[in-house]
mmCIF file of C-alpha atoms in Angstrom:
data_model
loop_
_atom_site.group_PDB
_atom_site.id
_atom_site.type_symbol
_atom_site.label_atom_id
_atom_site.label_comp_id
_atom_site.label_asym_id
_atom_site.label_seq_id
_atom_site.Cartn_x
_atom_site.Cartn_y
_atom_site.Cartn_z
ATOM 1 C CA SER U 1 -0.092 -0.051 0.056
ATOM 2 C CA GLY U 2 1.347 3.579 -0.794
ATOM 3 C CA ALA U 3 2.130 6.165 1.913
ATOM 4 C CA GLU U 4 -0.277 7.977 3.810
ATOM 5 C CA PRO U 5 -1.128 11.521 2.905
ATOM 6 C CA PRO U 6 0.327 14.378 5.165
ATOM 7 C CA ALA U 7 -1.927 15.015 7.980
ATOM 8 C CA CYS U 8 -2.362 18.521 6.815
ATOM 9 C CA PRO U 9 -0.717 20.632 3.684
ATOM 10 C CA ARG U 10 -0.140 23.380 6.148
ATOM 11 C CA HIS U 11 2.289 21.737 7.780
ATOM 12 C CA ARG U 12 4.477 21.298 4.443
ATOM 13 C CA SER U 13 7.774 22.863 4.008
ATOM 14 C CA SER U 14 7.777 26.088 2.029
ATOM 15 C CA SER U 15 10.340 24.979 -0.512
ATOM 16 C CA PRO U 16 9.423 23.445 -3.576
ATOM 17 C CA ALA U 17 9.948 19.867 -2.453
ATOM 18 C CA TRP U 18 6.567 19.548 -1.009
ATOM 19 C CA ARG U 19 5.122 19.244 -4.632
ATOM 20 C CA VAL U 20 7.213 16.080 -5.540
ATOM 21 C CA GLY U 21 4.849 13.433 -5.065
ATOM 22 C CA MET U 22 4.072 11.332 -7.601
ATOM 23 C CA GLY U 23 0.777 9.698 -6.811
ATOM 24 C CA THR U 24 1.192 7.189 -3.900
ATOM 25 C CA ASP U 25 5.326 7.790 -3.875
ATOM 26 C CA ASP U 26 5.746 11.267 -2.143
ATOM 27 C CA GLN U 27 9.716 10.492 -2.262
ATOM 28 C CA ALA U 28 9.379 10.326 -6.244
ATOM 29 C CA PRO U 29 11.804 12.653 -7.803
ATOM 30 C CA LEU U 30 10.324 15.770 -9.711
ATOM 31 C CA ARG U 31 10.304 14.813 -13.530
ATOM 32 C CA PRO U 32 8.086 15.475 -16.345
ATOM 33 C CA LEU U 33 5.802 12.887 -17.456
ATOM 34 C CA LYS U 34 6.255 11.793 -21.213
ATOM 35 C CA ASP U 35 2.455 10.677 -21.312
ATOM 36 C CA HIS U 36 1.237 13.920 -19.647
ATOM 37 C CA LYS U 37 -1.720 14.342 -21.773
ATOM 38 C CA HIS U 38 -4.207 17.229 -21.816
ATOM 39 C CA TRP U 39 -7.899 17.213 -22.968
ATOM 40 C CA LEU U 40 -8.957 20.503 -25.007
ATOM 41 C CA PHE U 41 -5.077 21.771 -24.311
ATOM 42 C CA ILE U 42 -6.356 22.719 -21.081
ATOM 43 C CA ILE U 43 -7.620 20.251 -18.631
ATOM 44 C CA PRO U 44 -5.011 17.255 -17.700
ATOM 45 C CA VAL U 45 -5.806 13.538 -17.814
ATOM 46 C CA GLN U 46 -5.097 12.420 -14.554
ATOM 47 C CA VAL U 47 -2.339 9.511 -14.472
ATOM 48 C CA GLY U 48 -2.761 7.811 -11.598
ATOM 49 C CA PRO U 49 -4.538 8.764 -8.293
ATOM 50 C CA ALA U 50 -4.698 12.184 -7.091
ATOM 51 C CA THR U 51 -1.982 13.948 -5.146
ATOM 52 C CA ALA U 52 -2.004 13.782 -1.404
ATOM 53 C CA TYR U 53 -2.365 17.333 -1.308
ATOM 54 C CA ALA U 54 -5.252 17.481 -3.444
ATOM 55 C CA ARG U 55 -6.648 14.561 -1.078
ATOM 56 C CA ASN U 56 -6.225 16.523 1.786
ATOM 57 C CA LEU U 57 -8.074 19.558 0.516
ATOM 58 C CA LYS U 58 -11.551 17.377 0.097
ATOM 59 C CA ASN U 59 -13.027 19.343 2.887
ATOM 60 C CA TRP U 60 -12.392 22.739 0.937
ATOM 61 C CA LEU U 61 -14.050 21.359 -2.127
ATOM 62 C CA HIS U 62 -17.007 20.228 -0.075
ATOM 63 C CA GLY U 63 -17.204 23.558 1.518
ATOM 64 C CA ILE U 64 -17.247 25.786 -1.919
ATOM 65 C CA LEU U 65 -19.839 23.193 -3.509
ATOM 66 C CA VAL U 66 -22.480 23.387 -0.590
ATOM 67 C CA VAL U 67 -22.104 27.481 -0.889
ATOM 68 C CA GLN U 68 -22.699 26.846 -4.744
ATOM 69 C CA VAL U 69 -25.625 24.769 -3.672
ATOM 70 C CA ILE U 70 -27.365 27.407 -1.493
ATOM 71 C CA VAL U 71 -26.749 30.235 -3.930
ATOM 72 C CA CYS U 72 -28.267 27.882 -6.826
ATOM 73 C CA ASN U 73 -31.248 27.527 -4.576
ATOM 74 C CA CYS U 74 -31.650 31.022 -4.014
ATOM 75 C CA ARG U 75 -31.315 31.600 -7.819
ATOM 76 C CA LEU U 76 -33.875 29.232 -8.861
ATOM 77 C CA LEU U 77 -36.346 30.280 -5.910
ATOM 78 C CA VAL U 78 -35.808 33.905 -5.448
ATOM 79 C CA LEU U 79 -34.558 35.052 -8.552
ATOM 80 C CA ARG U 80 -36.464 32.553 -10.840
ATOM 81 C CA ASP U 81 -33.557 32.431 -13.009
ATOM 82 C CA TYR U 82 -34.225 28.779 -14.141
ATOM 83 C CA THR U 83 -32.009 28.845 -17.048
ATOM 84 C CA GLY U 84 -28.938 29.912 -15.165
ATOM 85 C CA GLY U 85 -30.127 27.835 -12.171
ATOM 86 C CA LEU U 86 -30.246 24.700 -14.029
ATOM 87 C CA TRP U 87 -26.875 25.630 -15.817
ATOM 88 C CA MET U 88 -25.136 26.166 -12.168
ATOM 89 C CA ALA U 89 -26.717 22.894 -10.938
ATOM 90 C CA LEU U 90 -25.108 20.920 -13.702
ATOM 91 C CA VAL U 91 -21.525 22.914 -12.781
ATOM 92 C CA ILE U 92 -22.189 21.779 -9.160
ATOM 93 C CA ALA U 93 -22.754 18.348 -10.295
ATOM 94 C CA VAL U 94 -19.315 18.223 -12.209
ATOM 95 C CA GLY U 95 -17.644 19.412 -8.920
ATOM 96 C CA TRP U 96 -19.453 16.820 -7.109
ATOM 97 C CA TYR U 97 -18.451 13.961 -9.412
ATOM 98 C CA ALA U 98 -14.803 15.077 -8.738
ATOM 99 C CA VAL U 99 -15.262 14.387 -5.132
ATOM 100 C CA VAL U 100 -16.741 11.166 -5.817
ATOM 101 C CA GLN U 101 -13.762 10.287 -7.922
ATOM 102 C CA GLU U 102 -11.684 10.953 -5.335
ATOM 103 C CA MET U 103 -10.136 14.615 -6.203
ATOM 104 C CA ASN U 104 -9.941 13.713 -9.916
ATOM 105 C CA ILE U 105 -7.816 16.712 -11.437
ATOM 106 C CA THR U 106 -9.407 16.096 -15.025
ATOM 107 C CA TYR U 107 -12.897 16.613 -13.198
ATOM 108 C CA ILE U 108 -11.957 19.253 -11.105
ATOM 109 C CA CYS U 109 -10.364 21.202 -13.758
ATOM 110 C CA ALA U 110 -13.639 20.657 -15.936
ATOM 111 C CA TRP U 111 -15.158 22.246 -13.205
ATOM 112 C CA GLY U 112 -13.059 25.155 -12.601
ATOM 113 C CA VAL U 113 -13.545 25.683 -16.452
ATOM 114 C CA LEU U 114 -17.044 25.869 -16.258
ATOM 115 C CA CYS U 115 -17.042 27.922 -13.173
ATOM 116 C CA THR U 116 -14.880 30.406 -15.051
ATOM 117 C CA LEU U 117 -16.957 30.704 -18.170
ATOM 118 C CA ASN U 118 -20.538 30.906 -16.535
ATOM 119 C CA GLY U 119 -18.876 33.236 -13.813
ATOM 120 C CA VAL U 120 -17.936 35.683 -16.927
ATOM 121 C CA PHE U 121 -21.222 35.336 -18.426
ATOM 122 C CA ASP U 122 -23.248 36.135 -15.244
ATOM 123 C CA LEU U 123 -20.883 39.129 -14.377
ATOM 124 C CA VAL U 124 -21.442 40.566 -17.797
ATOM 125 C CA GLY U 125 -25.148 39.659 -17.551
ATOM 126 C CA PHE U 126 -25.410 41.665 -14.487
ATOM 127 C CA ILE U 127 -23.281 44.477 -15.200
ATOM 128 C CA LEU U 128 -24.461 45.508 -18.622
ATOM 129 C CA PRO U 129 -28.003 45.983 -17.762
ATOM 130 C CA THR U 130 -27.322 47.960 -14.735
ATOM 131 C CA LEU U 131 -25.041 50.162 -16.492
ATOM 132 C CA ILE U 132 -27.520 50.727 -19.184
ATOM 133 C CA GLY U 133 -30.257 51.488 -16.650
ATOM 134 C CA ILE U 134 -32.756 48.488 -17.384
ATOM 135 C CA TYR U 135 -31.786 46.361 -14.455
ATOM 136 C CA LYS U 136 -34.722 47.193 -11.485
ATOM 137 C CA ALA U 137 -34.326 44.682 -8.724
ATOM 138 C CA SER U 138 -34.722 44.925 -4.754
ATOM 139 C CA PHE U 139 -31.459 44.699 -2.624
ATOM 140 C CA VAL U 140 -31.824 41.237 -1.581
ATOM 141 C CA GLU U 141 -32.149 40.231 -5.449
ATOM 142 C CA VAL U 142 -28.795 42.537 -6.144
ATOM 143 C CA MET U 143 -26.962 40.816 -3.546
ATOM 144 C CA LEU U 144 -28.104 37.529 -4.874
ATOM 145 C CA GLU U 145 -26.799 38.391 -8.475
ATOM 146 C CA ILE U 146 -23.395 39.737 -6.997
ATOM 147 C CA CYS U 147 -22.997 36.277 -5.151
ATOM 148 C CA VAL U 148 -23.255 34.240 -8.513
ATOM 149 C CA PRO U 149 -20.175 35.165 -9.726
ATOM 150 C CA LEU U 150 -18.176 35.390 -6.665
ATOM 151 C CA VAL U 151 -19.480 31.887 -5.961
ATOM 152 C CA TYR U 152 -18.021 30.644 -9.493
ATOM 153 C CA LEU U 153 -14.940 32.730 -8.672
ATOM 154 C CA ALA U 154 -14.060 30.755 -5.823
ATOM 155 C CA GLY U 155 -14.475 27.192 -7.630
ATOM 156 C CA ALA U 156 -12.276 28.933 -10.634
ATOM 157 C CA LEU U 157 -9.350 30.082 -8.161
ATOM 158 C CA PHE U 158 -9.548 26.821 -5.824
ATOM 159 C CA ALA U 159 -9.600 24.423 -9.329
ATOM 160 C CA TRP U 160 -6.356 26.572 -10.551
ATOM 161 C CA HIS U 161 -4.919 26.016 -6.990
ATOM 162 C CA LEU U 162 -5.061 22.266 -7.532
ATOM 163 C CA TYR U 163 -4.528 22.370 -11.146
ATOM 164 C CA ARG U 164 -0.851 23.965 -10.082
ATOM 165 C CA ASP U 165 -0.245 21.754 -7.439
ATOM 166 C CA TYR U 166 -1.097 18.703 -10.026
ATOM 167 C CA GLU U 167 1.347 20.140 -12.669
ATOM 168 C CA HIS U 168 3.986 20.737 -10.233
ATOM 169 C CA THR U 169 3.916 17.613 -9.166
ATOM 170 C CA HIS U 170 4.448 16.180 -12.553
ATOM 171 C CA GLY U 171 7.286 18.465 -13.383
ATOM 172 C CA HIS U 172 5.771 21.221 -15.098
ATOM 173 C CA ASP U 173 5.757 25.167 -14.460
ATOM 174 C CA VAL U 174 2.473 26.985 -14.901
ATOM 175 C CA GLY U 175 3.787 30.089 -13.339
ATOM 176 C CA SER U 176 3.338 31.663 -9.783
ATOM 177 C CA PHE U 177 -0.003 32.887 -9.933
ATOM 178 C CA ASP U 178 -2.383 31.522 -7.032
ATOM 179 C CA PRO U 179 -4.133 34.104 -5.133
ATOM 180 C CA ILE U 180 -5.678 31.921 -2.587
ATOM 181 C CA ALA U 181 -2.724 29.670 -1.900
ATOM 182 C CA ARG U 182 -1.736 31.313 1.264
ATOM 183 C CA TYR U 183 -5.502 31.296 2.514
ATOM 184 C CA VAL U 184 -5.644 27.442 1.682
ATOM 185 C CA ASP U 185 -2.234 26.651 3.353
ATOM 186 C CA GLU U 186 -3.000 28.780 6.433
ATOM 187 C CA PHE U 187 -5.788 27.309 7.615
ATOM 188 C CA ASP U 188 -6.278 23.835 8.711
ATOM 189 C CA CYS U 189 -7.963 21.601 6.182
ATOM 190 C CA GLU U 190 -9.307 19.286 8.552
ATOM 191 C CA GLY U 191 -11.491 21.896 10.492
ATOM 192 C CA ASN U 192 -14.105 24.131 9.706
ATOM 193 C CA THR U 193 -12.245 26.961 8.417
ATOM 194 C CA PRO U 194 -12.501 27.363 4.851
ATOM 195 C CA LEU U 195 -15.085 30.154 5.451
ATOM 196 C CA LYS U 196 -12.631 31.875 7.928
ATOM 197 C CA ALA U 197 -9.975 31.780 5.183
ATOM 198 C CA ALA U 198 -12.652 33.245 2.618
ATOM 199 C CA GLY U 199 -12.856 35.718 5.359
ATOM 200 C CA GLY U 200 -9.325 36.781 5.062
ATOM 201 C CA PHE U 201 -9.286 36.766 1.582
ATOM 202 C CA ILE U 202 -11.983 39.277 0.869
ATOM 203 C CA GLY U 203 -10.791 41.571 3.658
ATOM 204 C CA ASP U 204 -7.364 41.776 1.537
ATOM 205 C CA MET U 205 -9.206 42.599 -1.287
ATOM 206 C CA PHE U 206 -10.852 45.492 0.450
ATOM 207 C CA GLY U 207 -7.423 46.572 2.150
ATOM 208 C CA SER U 208 -8.170 45.175 5.436
ATOM 209 C CA THR U 209 -5.055 45.318 7.646
ATOM 210 C CA LYS U 210 -6.601 42.377 10.451
ATOM 211 C CA THR U 211 -4.628 39.519 10.655
ATOM 212 C CA SER U 212 -6.118 36.296 11.277
ATOM 213 C CA ALA U 213 -5.356 34.012 13.917
ATOM 214 C CA ARG U 214 -2.816 30.993 13.245
ATOM 215 C CA THR U 215 -2.130 27.790 14.682
ATOM 216 C CA PRO U 216 1.349 27.684 15.806
ATOM 217 C CA GLY U 217 1.782 24.925 13.481
ATOM 218 C CA ALA U 218 0.911 26.881 10.412
ATOM 219 C CA ALA U 219 3.109 29.980 11.637
ATOM 220 C CA ALA U 220 5.895 27.677 11.709
ATOM 221 C CA ALA U 221 5.077 26.187 8.454
ATOM 222 C CA LEU U 222 4.784 29.881 6.603
ATOM 223 C CA ALA U 223 7.923 31.115 8.559
ATOM 224 C CA ALA U 224 9.789 27.926 7.079
#
């Protein structure tokens, strides 16, 4: 049997060595895979099991999907946007299938791409009528319209985070852009902390200087 995944990714080293896991062998050398294929040029076809890091972040994916389900229900019941709500339900179904398939990166990336596309369409569909002045809605409806692209954004960024992990694990450099990495790594993946991390991320977006509490293990890992 393969090695057990680490207790939590927040305890990993800050050096690139944490990304050298190759499936069940976390000590394998970092090297590109010759059969590393992509579907539609952007979605990797998973070779072997998911990385230990991705498996440890299953709670995060659960949390994002639950929030998306809540927003989807509000979209159907409050906004009565049946077309957009059904599309959103389809996107969520792809995300849940990724969970069922043990964090399969192919389905996670498909979910992330769908989140990106639908998020852009919904954002444009909200901004243009608002700028033109033909969009009339209550405060609650406006807040829900804003929440839709935000939860899509959360899914897209999280999928990108796991995609970077998978690509680095297989010896490929995809750049350093990963705005949620520090929040995912800072908070304990085994606790109910994704919403706390989201709060820190949103606070930074709006210039908040308040620092979030860290566990001693997390602080040591970040200082390493």
